[in-house]
Tab-separated table of C-alpha atoms in Angstrom:
chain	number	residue	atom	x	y	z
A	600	UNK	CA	-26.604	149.325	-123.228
A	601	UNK	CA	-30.151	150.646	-122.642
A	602	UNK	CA	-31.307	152.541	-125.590
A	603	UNK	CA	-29.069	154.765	-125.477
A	604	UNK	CA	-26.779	152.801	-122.602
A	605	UNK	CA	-24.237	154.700	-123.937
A	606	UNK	CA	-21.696	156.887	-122.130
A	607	UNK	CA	-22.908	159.287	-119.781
A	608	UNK	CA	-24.406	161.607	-122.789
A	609	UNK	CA	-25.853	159.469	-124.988
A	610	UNK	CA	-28.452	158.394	-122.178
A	611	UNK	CA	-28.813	162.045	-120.759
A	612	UNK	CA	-29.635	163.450	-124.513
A	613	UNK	CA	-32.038	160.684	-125.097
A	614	UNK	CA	-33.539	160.198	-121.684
A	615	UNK	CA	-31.811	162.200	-118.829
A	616	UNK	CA	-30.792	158.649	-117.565
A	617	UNK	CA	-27.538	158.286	-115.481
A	618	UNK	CA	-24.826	156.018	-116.136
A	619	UNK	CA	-24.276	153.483	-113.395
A	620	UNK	CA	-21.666	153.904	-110.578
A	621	UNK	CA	-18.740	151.465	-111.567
A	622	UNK	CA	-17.856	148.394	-108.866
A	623	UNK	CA	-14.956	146.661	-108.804
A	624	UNK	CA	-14.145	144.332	-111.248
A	625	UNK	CA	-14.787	140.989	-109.464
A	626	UNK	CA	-18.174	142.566	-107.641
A	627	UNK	CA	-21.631	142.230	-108.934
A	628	UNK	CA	-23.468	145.903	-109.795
A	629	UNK	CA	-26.901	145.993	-109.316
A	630	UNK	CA	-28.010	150.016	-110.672
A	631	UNK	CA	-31.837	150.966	-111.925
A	632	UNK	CA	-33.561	153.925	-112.236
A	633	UNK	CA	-36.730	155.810	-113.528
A	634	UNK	CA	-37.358	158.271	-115.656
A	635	UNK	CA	-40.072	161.022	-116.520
A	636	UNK	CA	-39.906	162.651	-120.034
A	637	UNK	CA	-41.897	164.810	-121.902
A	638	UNK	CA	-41.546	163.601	-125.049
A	639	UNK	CA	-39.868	159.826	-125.734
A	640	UNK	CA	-37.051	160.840	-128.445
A	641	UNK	CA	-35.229	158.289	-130.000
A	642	UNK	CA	-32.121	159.164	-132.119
A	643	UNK	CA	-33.848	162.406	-133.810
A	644	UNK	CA	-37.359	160.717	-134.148
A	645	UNK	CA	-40.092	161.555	-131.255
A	646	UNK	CA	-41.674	158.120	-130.937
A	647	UNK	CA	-44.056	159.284	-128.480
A	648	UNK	CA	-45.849	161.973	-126.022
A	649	UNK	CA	-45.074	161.802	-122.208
A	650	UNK	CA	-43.694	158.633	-121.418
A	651	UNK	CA	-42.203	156.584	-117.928
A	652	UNK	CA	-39.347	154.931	-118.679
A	653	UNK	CA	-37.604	152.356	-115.572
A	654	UNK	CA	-34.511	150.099	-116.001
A	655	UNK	CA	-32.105	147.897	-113.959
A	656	UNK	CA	-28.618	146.283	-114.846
A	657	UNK	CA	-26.688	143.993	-113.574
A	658	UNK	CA	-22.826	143.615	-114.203
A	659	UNK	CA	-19.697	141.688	-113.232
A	660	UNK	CA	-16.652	142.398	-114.585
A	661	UNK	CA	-16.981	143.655	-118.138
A	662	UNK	CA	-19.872	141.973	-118.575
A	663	UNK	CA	-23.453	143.840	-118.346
A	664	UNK	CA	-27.082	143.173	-118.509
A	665	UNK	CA	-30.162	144.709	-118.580
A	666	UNK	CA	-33.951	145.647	-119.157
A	667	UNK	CA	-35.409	148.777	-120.151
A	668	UNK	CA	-39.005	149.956	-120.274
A	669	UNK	CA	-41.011	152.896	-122.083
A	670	UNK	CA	-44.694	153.133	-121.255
A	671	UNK	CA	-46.487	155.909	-122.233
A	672	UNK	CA	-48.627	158.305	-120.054
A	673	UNK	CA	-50.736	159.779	-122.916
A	674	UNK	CA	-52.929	158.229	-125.642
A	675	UNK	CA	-51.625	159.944	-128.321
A	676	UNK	CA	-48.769	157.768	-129.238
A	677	UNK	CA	-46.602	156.215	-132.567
A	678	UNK	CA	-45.181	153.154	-130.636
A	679	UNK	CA	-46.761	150.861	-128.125
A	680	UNK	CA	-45.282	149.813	-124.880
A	681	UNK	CA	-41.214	149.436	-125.499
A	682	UNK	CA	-38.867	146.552	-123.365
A	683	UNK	CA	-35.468	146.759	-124.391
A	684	UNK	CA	-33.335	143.644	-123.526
A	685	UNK	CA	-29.828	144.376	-123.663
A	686	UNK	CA	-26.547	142.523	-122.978
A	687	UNK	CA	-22.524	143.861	-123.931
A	688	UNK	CA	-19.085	143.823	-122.467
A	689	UNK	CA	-17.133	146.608	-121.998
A	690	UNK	CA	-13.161	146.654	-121.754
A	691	UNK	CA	-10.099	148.414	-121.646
A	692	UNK	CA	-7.864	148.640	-125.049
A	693	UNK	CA	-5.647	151.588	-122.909
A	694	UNK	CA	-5.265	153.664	-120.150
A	695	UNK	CA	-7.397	156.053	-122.260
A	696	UNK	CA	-9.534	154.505	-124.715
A	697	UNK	CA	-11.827	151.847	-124.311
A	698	UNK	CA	-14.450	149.421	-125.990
A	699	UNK	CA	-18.073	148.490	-125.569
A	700	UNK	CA	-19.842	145.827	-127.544
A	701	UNK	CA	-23.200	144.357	-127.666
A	702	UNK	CA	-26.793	143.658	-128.550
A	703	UNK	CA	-30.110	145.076	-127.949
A	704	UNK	CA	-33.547	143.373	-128.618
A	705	UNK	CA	-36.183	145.817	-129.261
A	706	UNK	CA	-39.538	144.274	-128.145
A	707	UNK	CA	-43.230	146.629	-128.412
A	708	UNK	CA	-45.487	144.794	-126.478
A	709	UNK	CA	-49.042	144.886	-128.439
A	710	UNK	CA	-47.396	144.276	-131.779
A	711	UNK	CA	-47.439	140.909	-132.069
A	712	UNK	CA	-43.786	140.752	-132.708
A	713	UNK	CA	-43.818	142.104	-136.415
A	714	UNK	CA	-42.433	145.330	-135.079
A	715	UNK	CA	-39.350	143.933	-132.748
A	716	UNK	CA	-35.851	144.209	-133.979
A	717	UNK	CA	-32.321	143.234	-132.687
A	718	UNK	CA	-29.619	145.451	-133.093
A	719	UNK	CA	-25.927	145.020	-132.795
A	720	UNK	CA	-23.515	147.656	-131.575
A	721	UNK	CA	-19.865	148.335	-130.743
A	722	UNK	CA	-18.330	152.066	-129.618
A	723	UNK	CA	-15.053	153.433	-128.442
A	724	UNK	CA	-14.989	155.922	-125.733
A	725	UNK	CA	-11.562	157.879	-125.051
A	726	UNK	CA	-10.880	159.237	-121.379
A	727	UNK	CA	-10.327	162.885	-121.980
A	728	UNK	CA	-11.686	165.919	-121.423
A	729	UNK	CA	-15.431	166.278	-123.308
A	730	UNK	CA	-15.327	162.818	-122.713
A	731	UNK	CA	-15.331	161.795	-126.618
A	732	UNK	CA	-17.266	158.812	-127.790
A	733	UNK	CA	-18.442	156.752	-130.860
A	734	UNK	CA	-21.215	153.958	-131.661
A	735	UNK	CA	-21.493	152.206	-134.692
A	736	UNK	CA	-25.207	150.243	-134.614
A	737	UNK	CA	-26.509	147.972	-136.913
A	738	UNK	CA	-30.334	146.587	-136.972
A	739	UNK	CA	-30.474	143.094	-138.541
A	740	UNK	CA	-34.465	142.968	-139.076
A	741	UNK	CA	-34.697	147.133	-140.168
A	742	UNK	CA	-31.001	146.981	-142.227
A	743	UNK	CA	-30.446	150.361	-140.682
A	744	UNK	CA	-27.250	151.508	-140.156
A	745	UNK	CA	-26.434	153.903	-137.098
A	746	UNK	CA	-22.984	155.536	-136.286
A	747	UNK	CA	-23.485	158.063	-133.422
A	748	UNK	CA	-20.386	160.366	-131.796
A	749	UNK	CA	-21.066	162.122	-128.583
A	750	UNK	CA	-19.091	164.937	-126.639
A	751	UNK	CA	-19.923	166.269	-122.977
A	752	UNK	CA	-19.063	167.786	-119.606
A	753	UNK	CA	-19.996	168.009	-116.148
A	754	UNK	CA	-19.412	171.351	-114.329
A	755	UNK	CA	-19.946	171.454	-110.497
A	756	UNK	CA	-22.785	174.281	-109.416
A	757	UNK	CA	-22.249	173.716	-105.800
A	758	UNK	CA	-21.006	171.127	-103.724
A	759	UNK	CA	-23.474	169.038	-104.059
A	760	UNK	CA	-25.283	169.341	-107.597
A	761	UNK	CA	-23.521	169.138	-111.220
A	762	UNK	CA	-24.297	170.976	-114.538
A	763	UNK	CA	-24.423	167.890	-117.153
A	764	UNK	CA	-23.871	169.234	-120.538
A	765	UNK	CA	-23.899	166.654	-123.521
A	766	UNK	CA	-24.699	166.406	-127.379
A	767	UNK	CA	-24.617	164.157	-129.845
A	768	UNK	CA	-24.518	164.039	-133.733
A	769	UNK	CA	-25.449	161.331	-135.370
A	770	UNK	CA	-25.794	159.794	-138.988
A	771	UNK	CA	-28.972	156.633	-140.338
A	772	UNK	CA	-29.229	155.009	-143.106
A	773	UNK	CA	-32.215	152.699	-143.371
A	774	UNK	CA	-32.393	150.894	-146.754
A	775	UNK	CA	-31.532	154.057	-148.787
A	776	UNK	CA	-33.398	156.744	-146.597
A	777	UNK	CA	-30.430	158.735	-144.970
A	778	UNK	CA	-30.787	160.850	-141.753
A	779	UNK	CA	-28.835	162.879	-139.958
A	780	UNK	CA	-29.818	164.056	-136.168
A	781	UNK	CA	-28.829	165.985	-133.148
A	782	UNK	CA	-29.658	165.848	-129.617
A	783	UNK	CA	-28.257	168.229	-126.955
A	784	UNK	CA	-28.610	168.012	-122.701
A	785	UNK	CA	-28.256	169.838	-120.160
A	786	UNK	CA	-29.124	168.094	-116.498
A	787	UNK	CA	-28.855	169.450	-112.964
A	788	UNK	CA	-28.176	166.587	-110.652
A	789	UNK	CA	-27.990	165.722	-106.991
A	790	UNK	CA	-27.044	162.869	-104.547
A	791	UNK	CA	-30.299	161.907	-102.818
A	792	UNK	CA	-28.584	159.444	-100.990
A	793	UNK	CA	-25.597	157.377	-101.003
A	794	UNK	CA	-25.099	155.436	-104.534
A	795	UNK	CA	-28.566	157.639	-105.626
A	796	UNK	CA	-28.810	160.861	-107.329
A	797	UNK	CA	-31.696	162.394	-109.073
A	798	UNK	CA	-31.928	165.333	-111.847
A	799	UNK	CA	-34.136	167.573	-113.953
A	800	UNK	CA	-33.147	167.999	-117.851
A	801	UNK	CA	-34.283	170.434	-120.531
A	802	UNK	CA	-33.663	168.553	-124.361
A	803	UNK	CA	-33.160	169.632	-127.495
A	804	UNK	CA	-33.462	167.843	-130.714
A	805	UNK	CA	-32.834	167.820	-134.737
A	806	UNK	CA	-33.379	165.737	-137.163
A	807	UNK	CA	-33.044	166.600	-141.012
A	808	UNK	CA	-36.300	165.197	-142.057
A	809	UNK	CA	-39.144	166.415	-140.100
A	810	UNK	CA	-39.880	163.689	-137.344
A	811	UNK	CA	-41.147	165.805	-134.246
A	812	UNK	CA	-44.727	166.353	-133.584
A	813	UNK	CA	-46.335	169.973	-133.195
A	814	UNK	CA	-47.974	170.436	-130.160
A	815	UNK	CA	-50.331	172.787	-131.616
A	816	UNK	CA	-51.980	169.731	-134.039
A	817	UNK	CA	-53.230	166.550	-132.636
A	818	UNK	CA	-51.423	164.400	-135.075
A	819	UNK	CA	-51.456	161.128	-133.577
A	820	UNK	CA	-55.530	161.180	-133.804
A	821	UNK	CA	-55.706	162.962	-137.064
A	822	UNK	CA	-52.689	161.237	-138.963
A	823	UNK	CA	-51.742	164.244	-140.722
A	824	UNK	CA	-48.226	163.430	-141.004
A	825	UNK	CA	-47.632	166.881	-142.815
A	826	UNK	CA	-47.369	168.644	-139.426
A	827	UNK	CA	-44.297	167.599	-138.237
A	828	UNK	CA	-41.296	169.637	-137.962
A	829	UNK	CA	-37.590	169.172	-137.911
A	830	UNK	CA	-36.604	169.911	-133.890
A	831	UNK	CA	-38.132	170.399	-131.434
A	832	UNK	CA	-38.132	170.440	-127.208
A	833	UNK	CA	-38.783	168.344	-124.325
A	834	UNK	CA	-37.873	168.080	-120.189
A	835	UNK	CA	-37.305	165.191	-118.133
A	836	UNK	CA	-36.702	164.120	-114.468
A	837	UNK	CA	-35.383	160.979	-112.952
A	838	UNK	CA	-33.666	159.015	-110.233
A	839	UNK	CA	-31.100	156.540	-110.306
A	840	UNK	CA	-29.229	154.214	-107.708
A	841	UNK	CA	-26.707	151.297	-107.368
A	842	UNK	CA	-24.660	149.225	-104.769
């Protein structure tokens, strides 16, 4: 899925983006959305400053499509603009645990292609309570290996807006250089409308080696990459809708 088309979590912890409302099996889902972060994290690396980030899917079945942008509103930036291209089918293996497999094409815009990779991926997600998932990734052009388990709940605040709690630990290894990150959520969300809801988030994020940018230094002009540190904050907002 989208970058972090995930389970519920893994898209709140990365980008406060909701997961799409299911339709039946033999009906076409049409769901997008648009969200407005802070900072663009991206598995425990910040990748950029304030950033928009819209995306629409399209699914039938078990089958799933989609397109996922990341623009960013500031100058001060590591990564041009980002489309994500993503395809997968998801199934059922019981009444409790199911699969997810797939590809994702990571294109930046203004890089003349030496920077895009495509990366495979296949998860399981068990229907329990925390709802309990794992990803394993792998990116053919980077060699980078990615396995990723994420844990989270929803607790109702009133009757019409949620508490979204989520985090995620997860484990890289990129052609001998290991990491090991963590991203935690927590969302406040709405209905706006039918099929539509929108939300506000407040992120956290660690990585092991230092890969977020202090606000307090103007690294992206200076390129003094030895003030970075190892965690660090950021908020979003967002709306999303489907049929």
């Amino acid at each position: 899925m989208f970058k972090k088309s995930l389970a519920v979590l893994a898209s709140l912890i990365v980008s406060g983006t909701a997961v799409t409302i299911p339709a039946s099996a033999e009906e076409v889902s049409i769901s997008g959305g648009v969200d407005i972060i802070s900072t663009y994290v991206f598995r425990g690396f910040q990748l950029a400053d304030e950033a928009i980030q819209p995306y629409v899917e399209i699914g039938k079945g078990g089958f799933y499509t989609g397109v996922w942008f990341s623009t960013p509103l500031d100058s001060r930036e590591f990564f041009d603009n980002e489309v994500d291209i993503y395809a997968g089918y998801s199934f059922d293996i019981s009444e409790s645990l199911s699969g997810d497999v797939g590809f994702t094409r990571y294109i930046y815009t203004d890089s003349d292609g030496e920077s895009d990779t495509t990366e495979l991926y296949a998860g399981l997600a068990i229907d329990a309570p925390l709802e309990p998932s794992v990803y394993l990734y792998y990116d053919l052009d980077l060699e980078a290996t990615t396995l990723e388990g994420s844990a989270g709940h929803s607790y109702p605040v009133s009757e019409t807006v949620s508490l979204d709690l989520g985090g995620t630990l997860g484990f890289i290894d990129a052609d001998g250089d290991d990491f090991t990150y963590f991203l935690a959520s927590a969302a406040l969300t709405k209905p706006v409308a039918d099929n539509a809801e929108a939300y506000v988030s407040v992120n956290f994020g660690a990585n092991s080696e230092d890969t977020f940018i202090d606000d307090s230094n103007d690294l992206f002009n200076n390129g003094d990459l030895t003030q970075l540190e190892s965690s660090g904050f950021w908020f979003g907002i967002g709306f999303t809708a489907s049929n």
